[in-house]
């Protein structure tokens, strides 16, 4: 296939490296420096023998060409600016963000819209290198059209980088969102690894209330999701969540895309979520001050 | 006067040093080592020229003698064990704890019961030395009997260590409790100095909700108390709260005596207080692990 990837953060580079082995890949970035480096050196991933050649372009100057699939890997707050651009007609768009705030804007999009959940661990090393820190898969579901979806997934899928089809995008995304909404802000606030959600009984007590509120807002089953949160926190007990990492590195977190979305969907007050949104913003502000 | 002081932490030593200049002071402690040191060296305070002689006794072995006033400075969770002892009849008891949980047990006590709010900064250096880090006053009110109260205050009061009479113990203690309930857990959770309650807008937003809940529980005016909290946080902006310090030093905090009391008094859920009580216990547990 001819694949375009918008954004070259950790997930963008990981996708480019794995998909670039079998497909023609164009990567669209914001910075000239990153574009030049990608064109000169290709993309490197520790799990792949040698650098993979791709073509890089500046997102601002270059029209998005004719692609069989456009994968959008920018952070959620940059999606609006992508949607303002002229997107090629009929090309399926695959969105790989955390959170769900962007999905509402995509429901009526004329192009086929797909959303994906990335269950890989990936750590960006620099502008063209990524570490594949956790082997996983990418689940894909359609938001507005199933046309060709299974054929696309079939083309992307490889044993060492699997893609799976999911029937229900809402169920797929809310399921991920609940886990993120419990694990991310609490590990960020207490500055602990994922396992503390289970092993510190007081954090667990707070986590339970956060999960209960999130399930109430998204109309999901608390019993099922709470078990899943605990299972995932245990399975990833030694990992730092992305929000914990963002705070450590003095970066803006995705708290508004995650907990903010859940708050916005709820008809009633969710005091634990309100507390956490303010608390994470408070820490973002403290970290800025300390930088 | 003949004054007994139970407990020789920072406040106990500070009291012994200032009152020992004009009164006969006996101090009751738990540890033999501290008793011996106090008897040998007296008590020292950086603001007082020379060590002040007092008599020290072991609380377990020695009956509480005949005193004109017994001042209880132990932490709130040790009060029950003090009340189990044989206390001398008729002797006024002055309690100087943070929190209010102990006051309910004192309402029907046969002795005159007084409570005080200590607005001094004091930092214990070792078993017989204290730094007087902030000049303030001690406010005293009666819980069950006004007999002799003004005469006692008159005897204690000195220009460089003032005591004031307060008419309404409930108003005096709840007023202090509200301030502690907002500033202590939040500075502990975010590991910041008092001033951040005002200068970080997100912490301020959480503080406002905590203050609102506390005022609801204790039936106080939110508008008045919120202004007072902000004034005190600003006036003490460079200070570390006692709870922040306790967490830094890996000590047990007074969260149950402060926020726990407010929760217990409230007929309705107070989600911010529930969150904070769990959060501070979570940090106590993390600190233990890290020690």
Coordinates of C-alpha atoms in Angstrom, one line a residue:
Chain A
X1 CA 0.0 0.0 0.0
X2 CA 0.9 3.6 -0.3
X3 CA 0.6 4.9 3.3
X4 CA 0.8 8.5 4.7
X5 CA 1.6 9.1 8.3
X6 CA 0.9 12.5 9.9
X7 CA 3.1 13.1 12.9
X8 CA 6.4 11.5 13.9
X9 CA 6.4 11.2 17.6
X10 CA 7.0 7.8 19.2
X11 CA 3.9 6.1 17.6
X12 CA 4.4 7.8 14.2
X13 CA 8.1 6.6 14.0
X14 CA 7.2 3.1 15.2
X15 CA 4.5 2.8 12.5
X16 CA 6.8 4.2 9.9
X17 CA 9.5 1.7 10.8
X18 CA 7.3 -1.4 10.8
X19 CA 5.1 -0.5 7.9
X20 CA 7.9 1.0 5.8
X21 CA 9.4 -2.5 5.4
X22 CA 6.5 -3.7 3.2
X23 CA 4.8 -0.4 2.0
X24 CA 5.7 2.9 0.5
X25 CA 5.5 5.3 3.5
X26 CA 5.3 9.1 3.4
X27 CA 5.7 10.9 6.7
X28 CA 4.3 14.5 7.2
X29 CA 6.0 16.5 10.0
X30 CA 6.1 20.1 11.3
X31 CA 9.8 20.8 11.6
X32 CA 12.3 21.2 8.7
X33 CA 15.0 19.7 10.8
X34 CA 13.1 16.5 11.5
X35 CA 12.1 16.3 7.8
X36 CA 15.7 16.5 6.6
X37 CA 16.9 13.9 9.2
X38 CA 14.1 11.4 8.2
X39 CA 14.9 11.8 4.5
X40 CA 18.6 11.4 5.1
X41 CA 18.7 8.6 7.6
X42 CA 15.2 6.9 7.4
X43 CA 13.6 5.6 10.6
X44 CA 15.3 3.3 13.1
X45 CA 13.8 1.0 15.6
X46 CA 15.8 -1.2 18.0
X47 CA 13.7 -4.2 17.1
X48 CA 14.4 -3.9 13.3
X49 CA 17.7 -4.7 11.9
X50 CA 18.4 -1.7 9.8
X51 CA 17.0 1.8 9.2
X52 CA 13.9 1.9 7.0
X53 CA 13.7 4.4 4.1
X54 CA 10.7 6.6 4.0
X55 CA 9.9 10.0 2.4
X56 CA 9.3 12.9 4.7
X57 CA 7.5 16.2 3.9
X58 CA 6.6 19.4 5.7
X59 CA 2.9 19.2 6.6
X60 CA 2.5 23.0 6.0
X61 CA 4.0 23.1 2.5
X62 CA 3.2 19.8 1.0
X63 CA -0.3 18.7 -0.1
X64 CA -1.2 15.3 1.4
X65 CA -0.7 13.1 -1.7
X66 CA -2.7 10.2 -3.0
X67 CA -2.6 7.5 -0.3
X68 CA -4.4 4.2 0.3
X69 CA -4.4 5.1 4.0
X70 CA -3.6 8.1 6.0
X71 CA -2.6 7.4 9.6
X72 CA -2.9 10.4 12.0
X73 CA -0.6 10.1 15.0
X74 CA -0.5 13.7 16.3
X75 CA -1.7 14.5 19.8
X76 CA -5.4 15.1 20.2
X77 CA -5.2 18.8 20.5
X78 CA -3.6 19.1 17.1
X79 CA -6.3 17.2 15.3
X80 CA -8.4 20.3 14.6
X81 CA -5.6 21.8 12.6
X82 CA -5.2 18.6 10.5
X83 CA -9.0 18.6 9.8
X84 CA -8.8 22.1 8.4
X85 CA -6.4 21.0 5.7
X86 CA -7.5 19.6 2.3
X87 CA -7.6 15.9 2.8
X88 CA -7.6 13.6 -0.2
X89 CA -11.2 12.4 -1.1
X90 CA -12.2 8.8 -0.3
X91 CA -8.9 8.1 1.5
X92 CA -9.5 6.2 4.7
X93 CA -8.2 8.1 7.8
X94 CA -6.9 6.1 10.7
X95 CA -6.7 8.0 14.1
X96 CA -4.5 6.7 16.8
X97 CA -5.0 9.1 19.7
X98 CA -5.6 8.5 23.4
X99 CA -8.9 10.0 24.6
X100 CA -12.1 10.3 22.7
X101 CA -12.7 14.1 22.4
X102 CA -11.7 14.1 18.7
X103 CA -14.1 11.3 17.7
X104 CA -17.3 13.4 18.0
X105 CA -15.9 15.8 15.3
X106 CA -15.2 12.8 13.0
X107 CA -18.6 11.2 12.9
X108 CA -19.8 13.2 9.9
X109 CA -16.5 13.3 8.0
X110 CA -16.9 12.5 4.3
X111 CA -13.8 10.2 4.3
X112 CA -14.0 6.7 5.8
X113 CA -12.8 7.2 9.4
X114 CA -11.1 4.5 11.4
X115 CA -9.8 4.7 15.0
X116 CA -7.2 2.5 16.5
X117 CA -5.9 1.6 20.0
X118 CA -2.1 1.1 20.1
X119 CA -1.0 -1.5 22.7
X120 CA 2.7 -1.2 22.0
X121 CA 5.2 0.4 24.3
X122 CA 7.3 2.9 22.3
X123 CA 9.8 5.4 23.5
X124 CA 11.1 8.1 21.1
X125 CA 14.9 8.5 21.3
X126 CA 15.2 11.4 18.9
X127 CA 13.7 12.7 15.6
X128 CA 14.2 9.4 13.7
X129 CA 14.7 6.7 16.3
X130 CA 12.3 4.8 18.6
X131 CA 12.6 2.0 21.1
X132 CA 10.0 -0.7 20.9
X133 CA 9.7 -1.2 24.7
X134 CA 6.6 -3.4 24.7
X135 CA 5.3 -5.8 22.1
X136 CA 1.6 -5.5 21.6
X137 CA -0.9 -5.0 18.8
X138 CA -3.1 -2.3 17.1
X139 CA -6.8 -2.7 17.3
X140 CA -8.8 -1.0 14.6
X141 CA -12.5 -0.2 14.3
X142 CA -14.5 1.9 11.9
X143 CA -16.4 5.0 13.0
X144 CA -18.5 5.6 9.8
X145 CA -17.8 3.0 7.1
X146 CA -16.7 -0.6 7.1
X147 CA -15.8 -0.5 3.4
X148 CA -12.5 -2.2 2.7
X149 CA -11.7 -2.2 6.4
X150 CA -10.8 -5.9 6.6
X151 CA -8.7 -5.8 3.5
X152 CA -6.8 -2.8 4.9
X153 CA -6.2 -4.6 8.2
X154 CA -5.1 -7.7 6.2
X155 CA -2.5 -5.7 4.3
X156 CA -1.1 -4.0 7.5
X157 CA -1.1 -7.1 9.7
X158 CA 2.2 -9.0 10.2
X159 CA 3.2 -11.6 12.8
X160 CA 5.7 -9.3 14.4
X161 CA 3.4 -6.2 14.2
X162 CA -0.2 -7.4 14.4
X163 CA -3.3 -5.4 13.5
X164 CA -6.8 -6.7 14.7
X165 CA -10.3 -5.8 13.6
X166 CA -12.7 -4.6 16.3
X167 CA -16.5 -4.4 15.6
X168 CA -17.4 -1.6 17.9
X169 CA -15.4 1.6 18.0
X170 CA -17.2 3.1 20.9
X171 CA -16.8 0.0 23.1
X172 CA -13.1 -0.3 22.0
X173 CA -12.3 3.4 22.8
X174 CA -14.3 3.7 26.1
X175 CA -12.7 0.4 27.3
X176 CA -9.2 2.0 26.7
X177 CA -10.4 5.3 28.1
X178 CA -11.5 3.9 31.4
X179 CA -8.1 2.2 32.0
X180 CA -6.3 5.4 31.1
X181 CA -8.6 7.5 33.2
X182 CA -7.9 5.5 36.3
X183 CA -4.2 4.6 35.9
X184 CA -2.8 7.8 34.3
X185 CA -3.9 10.6 36.6
X186 CA -3.3 8.6 39.8
X187 CA 0.2 7.4 38.9
X188 CA 0.9 11.0 37.8
X189 CA -0.4 12.6 41.0
X190 CA 1.3 10.1 43.3
X191 CA 4.4 9.8 41.1
X192 CA 4.3 6.0 41.3
X193 CA 4.5 3.1 38.8
X194 CA 1.4 1.4 37.6
X195 CA 1.6 -1.4 40.1
X196 CA 0.9 0.9 43.1
X197 CA -2.8 1.2 41.9
X198 CA -3.1 -2.4 43.2
X199 CA -0.4 -2.6 45.9
X200 CA -1.2 0.6 47.8
X201 CA -4.6 0.1 49.4
X202 CA -5.3 3.8 49.7
X203 CA -4.5 4.5 46.1
X204 CA -6.6 1.5 45.2
X205 CA -9.5 2.9 47.2
X206 CA -9.3 6.2 45.3
X207 CA -8.8 4.3 42.0
X208 CA -12.1 2.4 42.6
X209 CA -14.0 5.6 43.0
X210 CA -12.5 7.1 39.9
X211 CA -13.4 3.9 38.0
X212 CA -16.9 4.0 39.3
X213 CA -17.4 7.7 38.2
X214 CA -15.9 7.0 34.8
X215 CA -18.2 4.0 34.2
X216 CA -21.2 6.0 35.3
X217 CA -20.3 8.7 32.8
X218 CA -19.7 6.4 29.9
X219 CA -22.5 4.0 30.8
X220 CA -20.3 1.0 31.3
X221 CA -20.3 -1.9 33.8
X222 CA -18.2 -1.0 36.8
X223 CA -17.7 -4.6 37.9
X224 CA -16.2 -5.6 34.6
X225 CA -14.1 -2.5 34.0
X226 CA -12.7 -2.4 37.6
X227 CA -11.5 -6.0 37.2
X228 CA -9.8 -5.1 33.9
X229 CA -8.2 -2.0 35.4
X230 CA -6.7 -4.1 38.2
X231 CA -5.5 -6.8 35.8
X232 CA -3.8 -4.2 33.5
X233 CA -2.2 -2.3 36.4
X234 CA -0.8 -5.6 37.7
X235 CA 0.4 -6.7 34.2
X236 CA 2.2 -3.4 33.7
X237 CA 3.2 -2.9 37.4
X238 CA 6.8 -1.8 36.6
X239 CA 5.8 0.7 33.9
X240 CA 5.5 4.4 34.2
X241 CA 2.3 5.7 32.7
X242 CA 2.5 8.2 30.0
X243 CA 1.1 10.9 32.3
X244 CA 3.7 10.2 35.0
X245 CA 6.3 10.4 32.3
X246 CA 5.0 13.7 30.9
X247 CA 5.0 15.2 34.4
X248 CA 8.5 14.0 35.1
X249 CA 9.7 15.5 31.8
X250 CA 7.8 18.8 32.4
X251 CA 5.5 18.2 29.4
X252 CA 1.8 19.0 29.0
X253 CA -0.3 15.9 29.8
X254 CA -3.4 14.5 28.2
X255 CA -5.5 15.0 31.3
X256 CA -8.1 17.1 29.4
X257 CA -8.5 14.5 26.6
X258 CA -8.9 11.7 29.1
X259 CA -10.5 12.8 32.4
X260 CA -11.8 16.1 30.9
X261 CA -13.7 14.1 28.2
X262 CA -15.3 11.9 30.9
X263 CA -16.3 15.0 32.9
X264 CA -17.8 16.6 29.8
X265 CA -19.9 13.5 29.0
X266 CA -21.4 13.2 32.5
X267 CA -24.7 14.8 33.3
X268 CA -23.8 14.9 37.0
X269 CA -20.8 16.1 39.0
X270 CA -17.9 13.7 39.2
X271 CA -15.9 15.1 42.2
X272 CA -13.0 12.7 41.9
X273 CA -12.5 13.5 38.3
X274 CA -12.8 17.3 39.0
X275 CA -10.2 16.9 41.7
X276 CA -7.8 15.0 39.4
X277 CA -8.1 17.4 36.5
X278 CA -7.2 20.3 38.7
X279 CA -4.5 18.3 40.5
X280 CA -2.7 17.3 37.3
X281 CA -2.9 20.9 36.0
X282 CA -1.5 22.0 39.4
X283 CA 1.5 19.6 38.9
X284 CA 2.0 20.8 35.3
X285 CA 2.2 24.3 36.6
X286 CA 4.6 23.4 39.4
X287 CA 6.9 21.5 37.0
X288 CA 7.0 24.5 34.7
X289 CA 8.0 26.6 37.7
X290 CA 10.7 24.1 38.6
X291 CA 12.2 23.8 35.1
Chain B
X1 CA 1.9 28.5 89.8
X2 CA 2.7 24.8 90.0
X3 CA 2.3 23.6 86.5
X4 CA 2.5 20.0 85.1
X5 CA 3.2 19.5 81.4
X6 CA 2.4 16.1 79.8
X7 CA 4.5 15.4 76.7
X8 CA 7.7 17.0 75.7
X9 CA 7.5 17.4 71.9
X10 CA 8.1 20.8 70.3
X11 CA 5.1 22.5 72.0
X12 CA 5.8 20.8 75.4
X13 CA 9.4 22.0 75.5
X14 CA 8.4 25.5 74.3
X15 CA 5.9 25.7 77.1
X16 CA 8.3 24.4 79.7
X17 CA 11.0 26.9 78.7
X18 CA 8.8 30.0 78.8
X19 CA 6.6 29.0 81.8
X20 CA 9.6 27.5 83.7
X21 CA 11.0 31.0 84.1
X22 CA 8.2 32.2 86.5
X23 CA 6.6 28.9 87.6
X24 CA 7.5 25.6 89.1
X25 CA 7.2 23.2 86.2
X26 CA 7.1 19.4 86.2
X27 CA 7.3 17.6 82.8
X28 CA 5.9 14.1 82.3
X29 CA 7.5 12.0 79.5
X30 CA 7.5 8.4 78.2
X31 CA 11.2 7.8 77.7
X32 CA 13.8 7.4 80.5
X33 CA 16.5 8.9 78.3
X34 CA 14.5 12.1 77.8
X35 CA 13.7 12.3 81.5
X36 CA 17.3 12.0 82.5
X37 CA 18.4 14.6 79.9
X38 CA 15.7 17.1 81.0
X39 CA 16.6 16.7 84.7
X40 CA 20.3 17.1 84.0
X41 CA 20.2 19.9 81.4
X42 CA 16.8 21.6 81.8
X43 CA 15.0 22.9 78.7
X44 CA 16.6 25.2 76.2
X45 CA 15.0 27.6 73.7
X46 CA 17.0 29.8 71.3
X47 CA 14.9 32.8 72.3
X48 CA 15.7 32.4 76.0
X49 CA 19.2 33.3 77.3
X50 CA 19.9 30.2 79.4
X51 CA 18.5 26.7 80.0
X52 CA 15.5 26.7 82.3
X53 CA 15.4 24.1 85.2
X54 CA 12.4 21.9 85.4
X55 CA 11.7 18.5 87.0
X56 CA 11.0 15.6 84.7
X57 CA 9.2 12.3 85.6
X58 CA 8.3 9.1 83.8
X59 CA 4.6 9.3 83.0
X60 CA 4.1 5.5 83.6
X61 CA 5.7 5.4 87.0
X62 CA 5.0 8.7 88.6
X63 CA 1.5 9.8 89.8
X64 CA 0.6 13.2 88.4
X65 CA 1.2 15.4 91.4
X66 CA -0.8 18.2 92.8
X67 CA -0.7 21.0 90.2
X68 CA -2.6 24.2 89.7
X69 CA -2.7 23.4 86.0
X70 CA -2.0 20.3 83.9
X71 CA -1.1 21.1 80.3
X72 CA -1.5 18.1 77.9
X73 CA 0.7 18.5 74.7
X74 CA 0.8 14.9 73.5
X75 CA -0.6 14.1 70.0
X76 CA -4.3 13.5 69.8
X77 CA -4.1 9.8 69.4
X78 CA -2.3 9.5 72.8
X79 CA -5.0 11.4 74.7
X80 CA -7.1 8.3 75.4
X81 CA -4.2 6.7 77.4
X82 CA -3.8 9.9 79.4
X83 CA -7.5 10.0 80.3
X84 CA -7.2 6.4 81.6
X85 CA -4.8 7.6 84.3
X86 CA -5.8 8.8 87.7
X87 CA -5.9 12.6 87.2
X88 CA -5.8 14.8 90.3
X89 CA -9.3 16.0 91.3
X90 CA -10.3 19.6 90.6
X91 CA -7.1 20.4 88.6
X92 CA -7.8 22.3 85.4
X93 CA -6.6 20.4 82.3
X94 CA -5.4 22.4 79.3
X95 CA -5.4 20.5 76.0
X96 CA -3.2 21.9 73.1
X97 CA -3.9 19.5 70.2
X98 CA -4.6 20.1 66.6
X99 CA -7.9 18.7 65.5
X100 CA -11.1 18.3 67.6
X101 CA -11.7 14.6 67.8
X102 CA -10.6 14.5 71.5
X103 CA -12.9 17.3 72.6
X104 CA -16.1 15.2 72.4
X105 CA -14.6 12.8 75.1
X106 CA -13.8 15.8 77.4
X107 CA -17.3 17.4 77.6
X108 CA -18.3 15.4 80.6
X109 CA -15.0 15.2 82.4
X110 CA -15.2 16.0 86.1
X111 CA -12.1 18.3 86.0
X112 CA -12.3 21.8 84.5
X113 CA -11.3 21.3 80.9
X114 CA -9.7 24.0 78.8
X115 CA -8.5 23.9 75.2
X116 CA -5.9 26.0 73.6
X117 CA -4.8 27.0 70.1
X118 CA -1.0 27.5 69.8
X119 CA 0.0 30.1 67.2
X120 CA 3.7 29.8 67.8
X121 CA 6.2 28.3 65.4
X122 CA 8.3 25.7 67.2
X123 CA 10.8 23.2 65.9
X124 CA 12.1 20.5 68.2
X125 CA 15.9 20.1 68.0
X126 CA 16.4 17.2 70.3
X127 CA 15.0 15.9 73.7
X128 CA 15.5 19.2 75.6
X129 CA 15.9 21.9 72.9
X130 CA 13.4 23.8 70.8
X131 CA 13.7 26.6 68.2
X132 CA 11.0 29.3 68.6
X133 CA 10.6 29.8 64.8
X134 CA 7.5 32.0 64.9
X135 CA 6.3 34.4 67.5
X136 CA 2.6 34.1 68.2
X137 CA 0.2 33.6 71.1
X138 CA -1.9 30.9 72.8
X139 CA -5.6 31.3 72.8
X140 CA -7.5 29.5 75.6
X141 CA -11.2 28.8 76.0
X142 CA -13.1 26.7 78.5
X143 CA -15.0 23.6 77.5
X144 CA -17.0 22.9 80.7
X145 CA -16.2 25.5 83.3
X146 CA -15.1 29.1 83.4
X147 CA -14.0 28.9 87.1
X148 CA -10.7 30.7 87.6
X149 CA -10.1 30.7 83.9
X150 CA -9.2 34.4 83.7
X151 CA -7.0 34.2 86.7
X152 CA -5.1 31.3 85.2
X153 CA -4.6 33.2 81.9
X154 CA -3.5 36.2 83.8
X155 CA -0.8 34.2 85.6
X156 CA 0.4 32.6 82.4
X157 CA 0.4 35.7 80.3
X158 CA 3.7 37.5 79.6
X159 CA 4.5 40.1 77.0
X160 CA 7.0 37.8 75.2
X161 CA 4.7 34.8 75.5
X162 CA 1.1 36.0 75.5
X163 CA -2.0 34.0 76.5
X164 CA -5.5 35.2 75.5
X165 CA -8.9 34.3 76.6
X166 CA -11.5 33.2 74.1
X167 CA -15.2 33.0 74.9
X168 CA -16.3 30.2 72.7
X169 CA -14.2 27.0 72.4
X170 CA -16.2 25.6 69.5
X171 CA -15.8 28.7 67.4
X172 CA -12.1 28.9 68.3
X173 CA -11.3 25.3 67.5
X174 CA -13.4 25.0 64.3
X175 CA -11.8 28.2 63.1
X176 CA -8.4 26.7 63.4
X177 CA -9.6 23.3 62.1
X178 CA -10.8 24.8 58.8
X179 CA -7.5 26.4 58.2
X180 CA -5.6 23.2 59.0
X181 CA -8.1 21.1 56.9
X182 CA -7.4 23.1 53.8
X183 CA -3.7 24.0 54.1
X184 CA -2.3 20.8 55.6
X185 CA -3.5 18.0 53.4
X186 CA -3.0 20.0 50.1
X187 CA 0.5 21.2 50.9
X188 CA 1.2 17.6 52.0
X189 CA -0.2 16.0 48.8
X190 CA 1.5 18.4 46.4
X191 CA 4.6 18.8 48.5
X192 CA 4.6 22.6 48.4
X193 CA 4.9 25.5 50.8
X194 CA 1.8 27.2 52.2
X195 CA 1.9 30.0 49.6
X196 CA 1.0 27.6 46.7
X197 CA -2.5 27.4 48.0
X198 CA -2.9 31.0 46.7
X199 CA -0.4 31.2 43.9
X200 CA -1.2 28.0 42.0
X201 CA -4.7 28.5 40.6
X202 CA -5.4 24.8 40.3
X203 CA -4.5 24.1 43.9
X204 CA -6.5 27.1 44.9
X205 CA -9.5 25.7 43.0
X206 CA -9.2 22.4 44.9
X207 CA -8.6 24.3 48.2
X208 CA -11.9 26.2 47.7
X209 CA -13.9 23.0 47.3
X210 CA -12.2 21.6 50.4
X211 CA -13.0 24.7 52.4
X212 CA -16.6 24.6 51.2
X213 CA -17.0 21.0 52.3
X214 CA -15.4 21.7 55.7
X215 CA -17.6 24.7 56.3
X216 CA -20.7 22.7 55.4
X217 CA -19.7 20.0 57.8
X218 CA -18.9 22.3 60.7
X219 CA -21.8 24.7 59.9
X220 CA -19.5 27.7 59.4
X221 CA -19.7 30.6 56.9
X222 CA -17.7 29.7 53.7
X223 CA -17.2 33.3 52.6
X224 CA -15.6 34.3 55.9
X225 CA -13.5 31.2 56.4
X226 CA -12.3 31.1 52.8
X227 CA -11.0 34.7 53.1
X228 CA -9.2 33.7 56.3
X229 CA -7.6 30.6 54.8
X230 CA -6.2 32.7 51.9
X231 CA -4.9 35.4 54.3
X232 CA -3.2 32.8 56.5
X233 CA -1.7 30.9 53.5
X234 CA -0.3 34.2 52.2
X235 CA 1.0 35.3 55.5
X236 CA 2.8 32.0 56.0
X237 CA 3.6 31.5 52.3
X238 CA 7.2 30.4 52.9
X239 CA 6.3 27.9 55.7
X240 CA 6.1 24.1 55.3
X241 CA 2.9 22.9 57.0
X242 CA 3.2 20.3 59.7
X243 CA 1.7 17.7 57.4
X244 CA 4.1 18.4 54.6
X245 CA 6.9 18.1 57.2
X246 CA 5.6 14.9 58.7
X247 CA 5.5 13.4 55.2
X248 CA 9.0 14.6 54.4
X249 CA 10.2 13.0 57.6
X250 CA 8.3 9.7 57.1
X251 CA 6.2 10.4 60.2
X252 CA 2.5 9.6 60.7
X253 CA 0.4 12.7 59.9
X254 CA -2.6 14.1 61.8
X255 CA -4.9 13.6 58.8
X256 CA -7.4 11.5 60.7
X257 CA -7.6 14.1 63.5
X258 CA -8.2 16.9 61.0
X259 CA -9.9 15.8 57.8
X260 CA -11.2 12.6 59.4
X261 CA -13.0 14.6 62.1
X262 CA -14.7 16.8 59.5
X263 CA -15.8 13.7 57.6
X264 CA -17.1 12.1 60.7
X265 CA -19.2 15.2 61.6
X266 CA -20.8 15.5 58.2
X267 CA -24.2 13.9 57.5
X268 CA -23.4 13.8 53.8
X269 CA -20.5 12.6 51.6
X270 CA -17.6 15.0 51.3
X271 CA -15.8 13.6 48.3
X272 CA -12.8 16.0 48.4
X273 CA -12.2 15.1 52.1
X274 CA -12.6 11.4 51.3
X275 CA -10.1 11.7 48.5
X276 CA -7.6 13.6 50.7
X277 CA -7.7 11.3 53.6
X278 CA -6.9 8.3 51.3
X279 CA -4.3 10.4 49.5
X280 CA -2.4 11.3 52.6
X281 CA -2.5 7.8 53.9
X282 CA -1.3 6.6 50.5
X283 CA 1.7 9.0 50.8
X284 CA 2.4 7.8 54.4
X285 CA 2.5 4.3 53.1
X286 CA 4.8 5.2 50.1
X287 CA 7.2 7.0 52.5
X288 CA 7.4 4.0 54.8
X289 CA 8.3 1.9 51.7
X290 CA 10.9 4.3 50.7
X291 CA 12.6 4.7 54.1

